[in-house]
């Protein structure tokens, strides 16, 4: 029995993507998303002029990272855990930078709670939501008392990194999210 995708590809004169085409597509997607994230972080820290430098750094980091991980990854295989954690930190930093640009005088504890809650929500489980809120609260309070001039982007990255590490340590085997496509054999 032929898989459905073969019939679709035959009817539409398409071929399965090659390793190089997947890596190139991943590079440009990462370049775009990393550029946006980096621009937000740069603008939050130093203003508009640093947004360009942040966009370049974020775009290159995420573009190269996505490209390399797609190049070496087999179909249906997850990206390396360390890379996923680092990208989560970048996303946390850019979200915190976005909040900082919208609300420049946001309290660090409130910012920590928001970042932690959003991180926990992406776990789609109540225990992950609670861990996210607790992590955001603790890191926000520590930042307020130890380093009150911390950049919100750095605080966001620290919260998400701490949450992901704690989640991996205390909630092992519970992935952030599992897609239906991961349950289907690669040949289908």
Coordinates of C-alpha atoms in Angstrom, one line a residue:
X1 CA 0.0 0.0 0.0
X2 CA 1.4 3.4 -1.0
X3 CA 1.4 6.2 1.5
X4 CA -0.9 9.0 0.8
X5 CA 1.9 11.5 0.4
X6 CA 3.3 9.6 -2.5
X7 CA 0.0 9.9 -4.4
X8 CA -0.2 13.6 -3.6
X9 CA 3.4 14.1 -4.8
X10 CA 2.8 12.1 -8.0
X11 CA -0.4 14.0 -8.8
X12 CA 1.3 17.4 -8.3
X13 CA 4.6 16.4 -9.9
X14 CA 6.5 16.9 -6.6
X15 CA 9.4 15.1 -5.1
X16 CA 10.2 14.7 -1.4
X17 CA 12.4 17.5 -0.1
X18 CA 16.1 16.8 -0.2
X19 CA 18.4 17.3 2.8
X20 CA 19.9 20.4 1.2
X21 CA 16.5 21.9 0.4
X22 CA 15.3 21.3 4.0
X23 CA 18.5 22.9 5.4
X24 CA 18.2 26.0 3.1
X25 CA 14.5 26.4 3.9
X26 CA 15.3 26.1 7.6
X27 CA 18.1 28.7 7.3
X28 CA 15.8 31.3 5.8
X29 CA 13.0 30.6 8.3
X30 CA 15.5 30.9 11.1
X31 CA 17.0 34.0 9.6
X32 CA 13.6 35.7 9.5
X33 CA 12.4 34.6 13.0
X34 CA 15.9 35.1 14.6
X35 CA 16.1 38.5 12.9
X36 CA 12.8 39.6 14.4
X37 CA 13.7 38.3 17.8
X38 CA 17.1 39.9 17.7
X39 CA 15.7 43.3 16.6
X40 CA 13.3 43.3 19.5
X41 CA 16.1 42.5 21.9
X42 CA 18.4 45.1 20.5
X43 CA 15.7 47.8 20.4
X44 CA 14.8 47.0 24.0
X45 CA 18.4 47.2 25.3
X46 CA 19.9 50.1 23.3
X47 CA 17.2 51.6 21.1
X48 CA 16.7 51.6 17.4
X49 CA 20.3 51.6 16.3
X50 CA 21.0 48.4 18.2
X51 CA 18.0 46.7 16.6
X52 CA 20.0 46.2 13.4
X53 CA 22.9 44.5 15.2
X54 CA 20.4 42.4 17.2
X55 CA 18.6 41.4 14.0
X56 CA 21.9 40.3 12.4
X57 CA 23.0 38.3 15.5
X58 CA 19.7 36.7 16.1
X59 CA 19.1 35.9 12.5
X60 CA 22.5 34.3 12.1
X61 CA 22.2 32.3 15.3
X62 CA 18.8 31.0 14.5
X63 CA 19.3 30.6 10.8
X64 CA 22.5 28.6 11.2
X65 CA 21.1 26.7 14.1
X66 CA 18.0 25.7 12.3
X67 CA 19.9 24.8 9.1
X68 CA 22.5 22.7 10.9
X69 CA 19.9 20.8 13.1
X70 CA 17.7 20.1 10.0
X71 CA 20.8 18.9 8.1
X72 CA 21.8 16.3 10.7
X73 CA 18.3 15.4 11.8
X74 CA 16.5 12.3 10.5
X75 CA 12.8 12.5 9.5
X76 CA 10.6 12.4 12.6
X77 CA 13.6 13.0 15.0
X78 CA 13.5 15.9 17.5
X79 CA 16.1 18.6 17.4
X80 CA 18.8 18.3 20.1
X81 CA 17.5 19.2 23.6
X82 CA 20.3 21.8 24.2
X83 CA 19.4 23.6 21.0
X84 CA 15.7 23.6 21.9
X85 CA 16.5 25.0 25.3
X86 CA 18.7 27.8 23.8
X87 CA 16.1 28.7 21.3
X88 CA 13.5 28.9 24.1
X89 CA 15.8 31.3 25.9
X90 CA 15.9 33.5 22.7
X91 CA 12.2 33.4 22.5
X92 CA 11.8 34.3 26.2
X93 CA 14.3 37.2 25.7
X94 CA 12.4 38.6 22.7
X95 CA 9.0 38.3 24.4
X96 CA 10.4 40.1 27.4
X97 CA 11.9 42.8 25.1
X98 CA 8.6 43.2 23.4
X99 CA 6.8 43.7 26.7
X100 CA 9.5 46.1 27.7
X101 CA 8.9 48.1 24.6
X102 CA 5.2 48.2 25.2
X103 CA 5.4 48.8 29.0
X104 CA 8.8 50.4 29.7
X105 CA 8.4 50.6 33.5
X106 CA 7.0 47.1 34.1
X107 CA 8.0 45.7 37.5
X108 CA 10.5 42.9 37.3
X109 CA 8.3 40.6 39.5
X110 CA 5.3 41.2 37.3
X111 CA 7.4 40.7 34.2
X112 CA 8.8 37.5 35.7
X113 CA 5.3 36.2 36.4
X114 CA 4.1 36.9 32.9
X115 CA 7.1 35.3 31.2
X116 CA 6.9 32.3 33.6
X117 CA 3.1 31.9 33.0
X118 CA 3.4 32.0 29.2
X119 CA 6.3 29.5 29.3
X120 CA 4.3 27.2 31.5
X121 CA 1.2 27.6 29.2
X122 CA 3.2 26.2 26.3
X123 CA 3.6 22.9 28.3
X124 CA -0.1 22.3 28.1
X125 CA -0.2 20.7 31.5
X126 CA -1.2 22.2 34.9
X127 CA 2.1 21.1 36.6
X128 CA 4.1 22.9 33.9
X129 CA 2.0 26.0 34.2
X130 CA 2.6 26.0 38.0
X131 CA 6.3 25.4 37.5
X132 CA 6.4 28.3 35.0
X133 CA 4.7 30.7 37.3
X134 CA 6.8 29.7 40.3
X135 CA 10.0 30.0 38.2
X136 CA 9.0 33.4 36.9
X137 CA 8.2 34.6 40.4
X138 CA 11.4 33.3 42.0
X139 CA 13.7 34.6 39.2
X140 CA 11.8 38.0 39.2
X141 CA 12.1 38.4 42.9
X142 CA 15.8 37.5 42.9
X143 CA 16.5 39.9 40.0
X144 CA 14.7 42.7 41.8
X145 CA 16.8 42.3 44.9
X146 CA 20.1 41.2 43.5
X147 CA 20.3 43.0 40.2
X148 CA 17.5 45.6 40.0
X149 CA 18.8 47.2 36.8
X150 CA 18.7 43.9 34.8
X151 CA 17.6 44.2 31.2
X152 CA 14.1 42.7 30.7
X153 CA 15.4 40.7 27.8
X154 CA 18.0 39.1 29.9
X155 CA 15.5 38.4 32.6
X156 CA 13.1 36.8 30.1
X157 CA 15.9 34.6 28.8
X158 CA 16.9 33.5 32.3
X159 CA 13.4 32.7 33.3
X160 CA 12.7 30.6 30.3
X161 CA 16.1 28.8 30.5
X162 CA 15.5 28.1 34.2
X163 CA 12.0 26.9 33.5
X164 CA 13.2 24.5 30.7
X165 CA 16.0 23.1 32.8
X166 CA 13.8 22.6 35.8
X167 CA 11.1 21.1 33.6
X168 CA 13.7 18.6 32.1
X169 CA 15.0 17.7 35.6
X170 CA 11.7 17.4 37.6
X171 CA 9.2 16.5 34.9
X172 CA 11.3 14.1 32.7
X173 CA 9.6 12.3 29.9
X174 CA 6.9 15.0 29.6
X175 CA 7.7 16.8 26.3
X176 CA 6.6 20.4 25.9
X177 CA 4.3 19.4 23.1
X178 CA 3.8 16.4 20.8
X179 CA 2.5 16.9 17.3
X180 CA 0.3 14.3 15.6
X181 CA 2.9 14.0 12.8
X182 CA 5.4 12.7 15.4
X183 CA 3.1 9.7 16.0
X184 CA 3.0 8.7 12.3
X185 CA 5.7 6.6 10.8
X186 CA 8.1 8.6 8.6
X187 CA 7.2 6.6 5.5
X188 CA 3.6 7.8 5.7

